[in-house]
Tab-separated table of C-alpha atoms and ligand atoms in Angstrom:
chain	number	residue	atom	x	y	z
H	1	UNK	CA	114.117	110.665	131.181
H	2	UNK	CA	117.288	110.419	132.558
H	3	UNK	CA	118.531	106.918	134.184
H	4	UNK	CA	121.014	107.542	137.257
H	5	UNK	CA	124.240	106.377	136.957
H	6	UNK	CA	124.795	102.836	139.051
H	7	UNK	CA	126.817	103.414	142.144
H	8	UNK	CA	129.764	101.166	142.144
H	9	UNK	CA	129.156	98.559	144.609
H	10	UNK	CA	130.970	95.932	143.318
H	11	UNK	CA	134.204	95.260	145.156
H	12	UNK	CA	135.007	91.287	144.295
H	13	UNK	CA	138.377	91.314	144.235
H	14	UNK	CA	138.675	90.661	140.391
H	15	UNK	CA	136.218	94.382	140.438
H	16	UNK	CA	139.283	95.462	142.494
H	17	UNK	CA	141.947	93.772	140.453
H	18	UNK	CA	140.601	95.234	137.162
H	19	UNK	CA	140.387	99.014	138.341
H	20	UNK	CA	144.027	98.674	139.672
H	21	UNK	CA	145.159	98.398	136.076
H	22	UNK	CA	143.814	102.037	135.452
H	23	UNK	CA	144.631	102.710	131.966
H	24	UNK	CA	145.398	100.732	128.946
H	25	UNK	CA	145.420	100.507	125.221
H	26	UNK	CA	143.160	99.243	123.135
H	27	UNK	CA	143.269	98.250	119.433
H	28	UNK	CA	140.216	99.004	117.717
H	29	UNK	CA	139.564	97.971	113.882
H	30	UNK	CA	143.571	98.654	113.492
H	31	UNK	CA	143.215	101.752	115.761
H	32	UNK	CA	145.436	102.599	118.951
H	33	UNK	CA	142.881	103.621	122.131
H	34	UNK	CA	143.909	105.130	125.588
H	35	UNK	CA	141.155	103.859	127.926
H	36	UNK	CA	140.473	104.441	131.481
H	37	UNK	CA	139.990	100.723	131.962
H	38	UNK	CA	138.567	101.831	135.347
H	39	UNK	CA	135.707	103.223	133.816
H	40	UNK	CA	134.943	99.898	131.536
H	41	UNK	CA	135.367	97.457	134.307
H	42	UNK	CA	132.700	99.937	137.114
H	43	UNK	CA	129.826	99.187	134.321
H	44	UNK	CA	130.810	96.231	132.653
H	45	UNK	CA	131.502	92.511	133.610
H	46	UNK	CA	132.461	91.240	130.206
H	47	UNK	CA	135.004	94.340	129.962
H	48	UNK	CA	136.471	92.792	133.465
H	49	UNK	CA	136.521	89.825	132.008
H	50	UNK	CA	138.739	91.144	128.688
H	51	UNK	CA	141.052	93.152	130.895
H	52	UNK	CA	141.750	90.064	133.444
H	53	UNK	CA	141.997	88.075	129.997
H	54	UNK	CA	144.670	90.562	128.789
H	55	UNK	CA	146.722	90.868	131.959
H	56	UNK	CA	149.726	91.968	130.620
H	57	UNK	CA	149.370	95.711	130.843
H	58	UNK	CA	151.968	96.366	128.054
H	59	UNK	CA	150.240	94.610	125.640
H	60	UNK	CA	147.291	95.807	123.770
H	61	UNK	CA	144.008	94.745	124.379
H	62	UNK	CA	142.549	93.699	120.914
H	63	UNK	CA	138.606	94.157	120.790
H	64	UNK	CA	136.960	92.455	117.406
H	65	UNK	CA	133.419	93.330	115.784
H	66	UNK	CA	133.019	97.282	116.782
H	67	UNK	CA	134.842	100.148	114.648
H	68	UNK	CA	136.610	102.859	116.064
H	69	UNK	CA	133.672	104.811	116.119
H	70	UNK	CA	131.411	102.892	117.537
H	71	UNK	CA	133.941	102.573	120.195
H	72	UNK	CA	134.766	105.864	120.254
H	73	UNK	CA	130.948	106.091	121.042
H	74	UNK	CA	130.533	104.093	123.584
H	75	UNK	CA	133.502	106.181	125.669
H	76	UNK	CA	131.828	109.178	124.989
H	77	UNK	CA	128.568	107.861	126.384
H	78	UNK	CA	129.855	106.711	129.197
H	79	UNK	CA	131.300	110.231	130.403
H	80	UNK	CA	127.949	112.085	129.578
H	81	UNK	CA	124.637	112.135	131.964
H	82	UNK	CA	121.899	111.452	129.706
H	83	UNK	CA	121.355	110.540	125.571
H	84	UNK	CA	120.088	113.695	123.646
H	85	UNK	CA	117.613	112.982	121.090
H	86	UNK	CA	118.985	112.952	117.732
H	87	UNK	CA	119.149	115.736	116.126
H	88	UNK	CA	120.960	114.786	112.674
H	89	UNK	CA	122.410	111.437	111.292
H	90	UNK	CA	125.701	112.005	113.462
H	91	UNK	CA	123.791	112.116	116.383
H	92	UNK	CA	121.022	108.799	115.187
H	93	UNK	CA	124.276	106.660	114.580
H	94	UNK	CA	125.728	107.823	117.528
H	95	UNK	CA	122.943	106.620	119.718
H	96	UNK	CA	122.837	103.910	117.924
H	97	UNK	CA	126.303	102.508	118.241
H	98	UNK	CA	125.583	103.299	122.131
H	99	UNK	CA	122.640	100.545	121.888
H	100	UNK	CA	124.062	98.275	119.924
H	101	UNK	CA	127.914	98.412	121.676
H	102	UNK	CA	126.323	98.726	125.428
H	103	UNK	CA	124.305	95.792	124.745
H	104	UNK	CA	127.130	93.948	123.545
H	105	UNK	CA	129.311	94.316	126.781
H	106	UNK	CA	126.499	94.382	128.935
H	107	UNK	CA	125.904	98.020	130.485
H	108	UNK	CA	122.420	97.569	130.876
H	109	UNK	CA	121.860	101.407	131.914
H	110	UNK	CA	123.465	102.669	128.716
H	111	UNK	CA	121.483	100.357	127.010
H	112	UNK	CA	118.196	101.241	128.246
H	113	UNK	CA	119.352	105.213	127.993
H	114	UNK	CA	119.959	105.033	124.547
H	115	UNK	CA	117.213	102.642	123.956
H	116	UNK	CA	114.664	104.727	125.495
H	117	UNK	CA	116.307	108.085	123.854
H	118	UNK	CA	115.602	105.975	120.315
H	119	UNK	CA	111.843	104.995	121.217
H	120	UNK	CA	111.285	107.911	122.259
H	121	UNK	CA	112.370	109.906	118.892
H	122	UNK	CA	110.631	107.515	116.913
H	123	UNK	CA	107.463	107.504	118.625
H	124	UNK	CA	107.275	111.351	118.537
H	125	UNK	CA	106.246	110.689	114.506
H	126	UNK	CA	107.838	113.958	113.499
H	127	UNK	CA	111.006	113.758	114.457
H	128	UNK	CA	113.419	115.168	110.996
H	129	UNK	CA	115.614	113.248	111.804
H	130	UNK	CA	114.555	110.189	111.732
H	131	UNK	CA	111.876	110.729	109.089
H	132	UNK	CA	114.912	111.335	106.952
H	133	UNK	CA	117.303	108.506	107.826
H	134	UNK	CA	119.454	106.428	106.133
H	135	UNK	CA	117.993	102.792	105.501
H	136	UNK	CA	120.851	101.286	107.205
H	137	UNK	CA	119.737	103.195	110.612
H	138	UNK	CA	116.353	102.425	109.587
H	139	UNK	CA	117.213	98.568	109.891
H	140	UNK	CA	118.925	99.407	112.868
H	141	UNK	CA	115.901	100.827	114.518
H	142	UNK	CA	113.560	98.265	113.458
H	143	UNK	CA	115.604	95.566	115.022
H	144	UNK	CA	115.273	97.675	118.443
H	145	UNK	CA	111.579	97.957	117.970
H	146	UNK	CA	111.168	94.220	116.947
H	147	UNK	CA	113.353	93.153	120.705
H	148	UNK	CA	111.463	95.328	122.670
H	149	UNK	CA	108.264	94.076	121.056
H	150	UNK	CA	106.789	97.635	120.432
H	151	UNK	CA	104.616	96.878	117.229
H	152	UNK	CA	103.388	100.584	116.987
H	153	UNK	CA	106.580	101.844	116.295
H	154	UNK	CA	108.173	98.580	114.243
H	155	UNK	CA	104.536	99.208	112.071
H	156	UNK	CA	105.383	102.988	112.299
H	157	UNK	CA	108.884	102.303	110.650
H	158	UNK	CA	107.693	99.968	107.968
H	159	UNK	CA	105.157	102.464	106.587
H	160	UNK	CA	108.462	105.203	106.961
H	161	UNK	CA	110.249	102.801	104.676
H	162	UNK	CA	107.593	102.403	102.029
H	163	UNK	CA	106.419	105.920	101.824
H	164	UNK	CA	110.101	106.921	101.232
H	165	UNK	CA	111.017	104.099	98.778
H	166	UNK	CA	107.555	105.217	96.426
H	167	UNK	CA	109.178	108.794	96.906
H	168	UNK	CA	112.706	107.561	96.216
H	169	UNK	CA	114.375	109.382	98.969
H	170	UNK	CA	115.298	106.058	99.868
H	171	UNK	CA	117.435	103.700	97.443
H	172	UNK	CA	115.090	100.341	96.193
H	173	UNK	CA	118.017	98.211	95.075
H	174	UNK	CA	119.256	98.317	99.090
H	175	UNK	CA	115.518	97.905	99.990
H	176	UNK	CA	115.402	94.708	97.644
H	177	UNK	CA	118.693	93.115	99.655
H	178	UNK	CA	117.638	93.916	103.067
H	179	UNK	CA	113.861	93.659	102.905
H	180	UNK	CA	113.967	89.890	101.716
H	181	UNK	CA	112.435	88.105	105.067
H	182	UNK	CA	115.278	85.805	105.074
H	183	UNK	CA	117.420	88.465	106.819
H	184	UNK	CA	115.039	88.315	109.169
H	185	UNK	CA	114.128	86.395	112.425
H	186	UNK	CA	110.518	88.004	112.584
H	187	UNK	CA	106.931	87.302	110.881
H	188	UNK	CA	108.145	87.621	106.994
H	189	UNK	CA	104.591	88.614	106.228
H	190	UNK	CA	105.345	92.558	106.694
H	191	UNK	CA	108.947	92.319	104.817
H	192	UNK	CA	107.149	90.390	101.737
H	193	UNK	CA	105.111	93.890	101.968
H	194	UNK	CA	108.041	96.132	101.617
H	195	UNK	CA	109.625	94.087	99.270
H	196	UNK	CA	107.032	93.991	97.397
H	197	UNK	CA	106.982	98.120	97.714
H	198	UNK	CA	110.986	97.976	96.928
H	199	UNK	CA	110.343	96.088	93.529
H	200	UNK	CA	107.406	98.265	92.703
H	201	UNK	CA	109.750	101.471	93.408
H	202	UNK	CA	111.892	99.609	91.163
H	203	UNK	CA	109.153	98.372	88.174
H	204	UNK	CA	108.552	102.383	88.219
H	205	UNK	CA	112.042	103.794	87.515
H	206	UNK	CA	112.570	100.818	84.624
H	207	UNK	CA	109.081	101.652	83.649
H	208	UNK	CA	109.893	103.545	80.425
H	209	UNK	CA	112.461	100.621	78.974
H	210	UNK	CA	109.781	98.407	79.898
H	211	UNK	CA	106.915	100.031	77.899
H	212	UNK	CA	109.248	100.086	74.726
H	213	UNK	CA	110.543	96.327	75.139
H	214	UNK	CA	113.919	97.297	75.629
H	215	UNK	CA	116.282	95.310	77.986
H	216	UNK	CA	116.512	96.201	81.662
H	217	UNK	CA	118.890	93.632	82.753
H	218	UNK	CA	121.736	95.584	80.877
H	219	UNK	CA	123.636	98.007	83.451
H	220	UNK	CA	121.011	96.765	86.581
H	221	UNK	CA	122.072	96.290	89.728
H	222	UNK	CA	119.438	93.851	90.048
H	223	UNK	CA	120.245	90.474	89.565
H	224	UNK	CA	118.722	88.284	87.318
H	225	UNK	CA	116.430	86.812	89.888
H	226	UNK	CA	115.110	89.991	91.103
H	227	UNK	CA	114.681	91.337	87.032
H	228	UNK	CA	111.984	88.201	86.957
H	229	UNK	CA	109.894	89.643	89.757
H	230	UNK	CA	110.094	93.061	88.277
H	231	UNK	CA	108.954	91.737	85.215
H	232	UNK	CA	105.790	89.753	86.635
H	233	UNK	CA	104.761	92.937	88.273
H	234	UNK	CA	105.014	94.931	85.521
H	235	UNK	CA	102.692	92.550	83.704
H	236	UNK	CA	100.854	92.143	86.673
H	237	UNK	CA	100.089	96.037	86.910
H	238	UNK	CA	98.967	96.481	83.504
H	239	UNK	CA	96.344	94.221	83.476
H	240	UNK	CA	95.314	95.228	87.101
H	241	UNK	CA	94.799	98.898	85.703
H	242	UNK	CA	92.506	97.834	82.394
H	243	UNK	CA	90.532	95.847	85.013
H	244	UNK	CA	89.989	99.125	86.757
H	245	UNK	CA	89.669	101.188	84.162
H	246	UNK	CA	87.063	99.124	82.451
H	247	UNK	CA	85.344	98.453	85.562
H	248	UNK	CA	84.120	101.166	87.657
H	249	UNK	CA	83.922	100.073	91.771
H	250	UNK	CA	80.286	99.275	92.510
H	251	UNK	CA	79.246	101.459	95.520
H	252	UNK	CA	75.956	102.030	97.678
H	253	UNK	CA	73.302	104.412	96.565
H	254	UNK	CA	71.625	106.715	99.080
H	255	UNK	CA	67.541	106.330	100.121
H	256	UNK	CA	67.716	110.077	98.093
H	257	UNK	CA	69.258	108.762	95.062
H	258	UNK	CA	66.381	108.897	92.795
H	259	UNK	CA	67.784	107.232	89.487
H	260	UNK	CA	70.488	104.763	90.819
H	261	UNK	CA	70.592	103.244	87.036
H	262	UNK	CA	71.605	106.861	86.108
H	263	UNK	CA	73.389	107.624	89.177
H	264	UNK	CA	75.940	104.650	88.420
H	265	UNK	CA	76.329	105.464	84.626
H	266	UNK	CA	78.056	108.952	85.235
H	267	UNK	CA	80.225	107.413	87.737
H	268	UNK	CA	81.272	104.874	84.867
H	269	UNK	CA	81.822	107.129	82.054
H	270	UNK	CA	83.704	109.300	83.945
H	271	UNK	CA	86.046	107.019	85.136
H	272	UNK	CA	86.395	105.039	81.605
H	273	UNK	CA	87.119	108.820	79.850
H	274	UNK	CA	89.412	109.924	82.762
H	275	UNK	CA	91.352	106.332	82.300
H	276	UNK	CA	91.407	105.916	78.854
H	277	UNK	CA	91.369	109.397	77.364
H	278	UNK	CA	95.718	109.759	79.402
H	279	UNK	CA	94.334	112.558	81.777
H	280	UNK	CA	96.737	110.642	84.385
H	281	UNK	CA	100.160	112.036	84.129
H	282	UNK	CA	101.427	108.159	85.145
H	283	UNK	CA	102.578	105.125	83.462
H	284	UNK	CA	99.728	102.408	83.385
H	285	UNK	CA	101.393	100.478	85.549
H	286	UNK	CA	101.894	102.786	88.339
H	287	UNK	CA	98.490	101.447	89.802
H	288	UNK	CA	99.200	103.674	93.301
H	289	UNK	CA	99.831	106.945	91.529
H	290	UNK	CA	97.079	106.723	89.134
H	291	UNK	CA	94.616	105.817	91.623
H	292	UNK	CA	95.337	108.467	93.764
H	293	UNK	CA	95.598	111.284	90.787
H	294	UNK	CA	92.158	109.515	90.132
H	295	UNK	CA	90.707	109.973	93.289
H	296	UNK	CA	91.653	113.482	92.758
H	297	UNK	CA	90.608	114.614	89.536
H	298	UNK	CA	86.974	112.938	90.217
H	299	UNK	CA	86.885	114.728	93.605
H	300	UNK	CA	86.964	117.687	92.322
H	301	UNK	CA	85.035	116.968	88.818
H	302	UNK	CA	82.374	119.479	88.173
H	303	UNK	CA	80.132	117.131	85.922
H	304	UNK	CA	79.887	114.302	88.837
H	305	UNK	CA	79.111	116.982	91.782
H	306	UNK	CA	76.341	117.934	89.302
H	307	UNK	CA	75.003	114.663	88.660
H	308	UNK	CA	75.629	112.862	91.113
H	309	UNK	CA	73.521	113.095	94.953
H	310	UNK	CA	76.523	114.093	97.324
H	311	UNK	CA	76.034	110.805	99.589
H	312	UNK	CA	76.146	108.292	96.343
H	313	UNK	CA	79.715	110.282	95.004
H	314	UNK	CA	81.286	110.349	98.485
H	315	UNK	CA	80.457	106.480	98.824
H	316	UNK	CA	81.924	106.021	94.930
H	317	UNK	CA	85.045	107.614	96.036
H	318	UNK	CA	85.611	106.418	99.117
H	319	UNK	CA	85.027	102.577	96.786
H	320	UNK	CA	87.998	103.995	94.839
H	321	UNK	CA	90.010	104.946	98.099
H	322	UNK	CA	89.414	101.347	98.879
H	323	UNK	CA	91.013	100.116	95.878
H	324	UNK	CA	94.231	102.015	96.175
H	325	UNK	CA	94.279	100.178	99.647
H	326	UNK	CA	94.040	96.905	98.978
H	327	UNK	CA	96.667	97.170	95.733
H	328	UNK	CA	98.423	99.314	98.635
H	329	UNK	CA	98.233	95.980	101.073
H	330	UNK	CA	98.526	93.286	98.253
H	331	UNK	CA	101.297	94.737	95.939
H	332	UNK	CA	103.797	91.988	96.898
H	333	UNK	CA	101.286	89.605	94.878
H	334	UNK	CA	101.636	91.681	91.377
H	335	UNK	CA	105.533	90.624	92.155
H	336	UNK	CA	104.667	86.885	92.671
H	337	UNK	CA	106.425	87.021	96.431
S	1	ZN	ZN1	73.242	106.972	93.403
């Protein structure tokens, strides 16, 4: 969609006054700028405010809180016809310094441009780009979603985060920091969820110091603070997983199942040998992993599709499914958040 370009119908005399000045320089985060001042002052009333403020046409106009790239964004956006959709992480930031600057001086129509060019991107779901973002334009993106009230795509980003912390493409320790629901002006109930994600992503990488008592807080870039909730989930975890391994999820039998007594036991065993016997290439306290290589292994597992009537396994596994959901919704917990 692309959003015309507002005529200029303003022609108060300070509209007037401001053009007249044509160009003048700017200093940007210690940089010298060249601006068409014209240009500023047709979309933007607090840039006619700065350039009255600064009347002195020799002197430079100092602008605080954007960096010369932003800046240098913000021109550039104003010269073009429409916002492309991002195609790499030069082009997401670049769009996004259009939002974020526009919105600052007020030129609603760049605003909504790049705003709708962003919602858009992110609500195609596929976009490479930003499935493979930085977290910093991820928080940057979840703020727009969270003003313009659009909980599909704010829910949409906040499962993109997890995934890609569990998969470490993206870094927990910055997760951790800018996660914790104090940063935010929101419902913390959904950042206690990631953060509880961004310690678990953490309890797995110290996982093997962990298992052999050794000390974590040594070279971490956790504080101590944050080493105590890795600890309690770690703790946490391992007794969740005996409790699953020793326990097999109850499920439904079918009207066919003709020996439900026998029908359960094979479900049992084969869970207890596939969970004790290390047939799960994960640590024990990797609850998510495990359940899921689980799921798997029984799936496929030639001695329950024999012994088992197909309606009485499917419900078992999908009782397994449902287990790896819940730890999936209630992880923060294990982290005592
Ligand atoms: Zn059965």
């Amino acid at each position: 969609m692309t959003i015309p370009h507002p005529s200029t119908t303003n022609s108060s005399p300070t509209h007037r006054k401001c053009i007249g000045l044509k160009y003048r320089t700017f200093v940007v985060d210690s940089t010298l700028r060249r601006v068409n001042v014209a240009v500023l002052c047709e979309n933007s009333a607090v840039f006619r405010r700065i350039v009255l403020e600064n009347a002195d046409p020799d002197t430079p106009i100092v602008l605080h809180g954007s960096t010369t790239r932003q800046f240098d964004h913000l021109l550039w956006s104003l010269e073009v016809n429409s916002m492309p959709q991002p195609r790499d992480e030069g082009d997401l930031e670049r769009i996004l310094d259009v939002e974020e600057l526009s919105r600052r001086y007020s030129i609603y129509y760049l605003q909504i441009r790049a705003e709708s060019a962003l919602l858009a991107a992110i609500a195609e779901g596929t976009n490479t780009t930003i499935m493979a973002c930085n977290t910093h334009s991820l928080v940057r993106m979840l703020r727009i979603t969270m003003r313009v009230h659009n909980e599909t795509l704010f829910s949409f980003l906040m499962q993109l985060w997890t995934w890609r912390l569990h998969s470490r493409e993206l870094d927990h320790v910055l997760a951790i920091r800018m996660a914790h629901p104090s940063r935010w002006d929101y419902d913390p109930l959904p950042f206690l969820k990631l953060l509880g994600h961004a310690f678990y992503a953490a309890m797995v990488v110290m996982e093997p110091k962990l298992s052999r008592g050794q000390h974590i807080d040594l070279d971490s870039q956790l504080t101590r603070a944050e080493i105590v909730h890795v600890r309690c989930g770690y703790h946490s975890l391992r007794s969740w997983w005996d409790q699953i391994a020793s326990k097999a999820p109850a499920y439904m039998h079918c009207p066919r199942c003709m020996n439900p007594e026998r029908c359960s036991y094979v479900w049992r065993i084969r869970i207890q040998w596939l969970a004790e016997n290390d047939k799960i290439p994960f640590p024990k306290v990797d609850g998510i992993r495990r359940l899921q290589e689980l799921h798997r292994l029984l799936a496929a597992d030639s001695f329950l599709i024999k012994n088992m009537p197909e309606t009485c396994r499917h419900s078992a596994l999908q009782e397994l499914l449902k287990r790896k959901e819940h730890l999936l919704k209630t992880v923060h917990h294990h982290f005592d958040l």
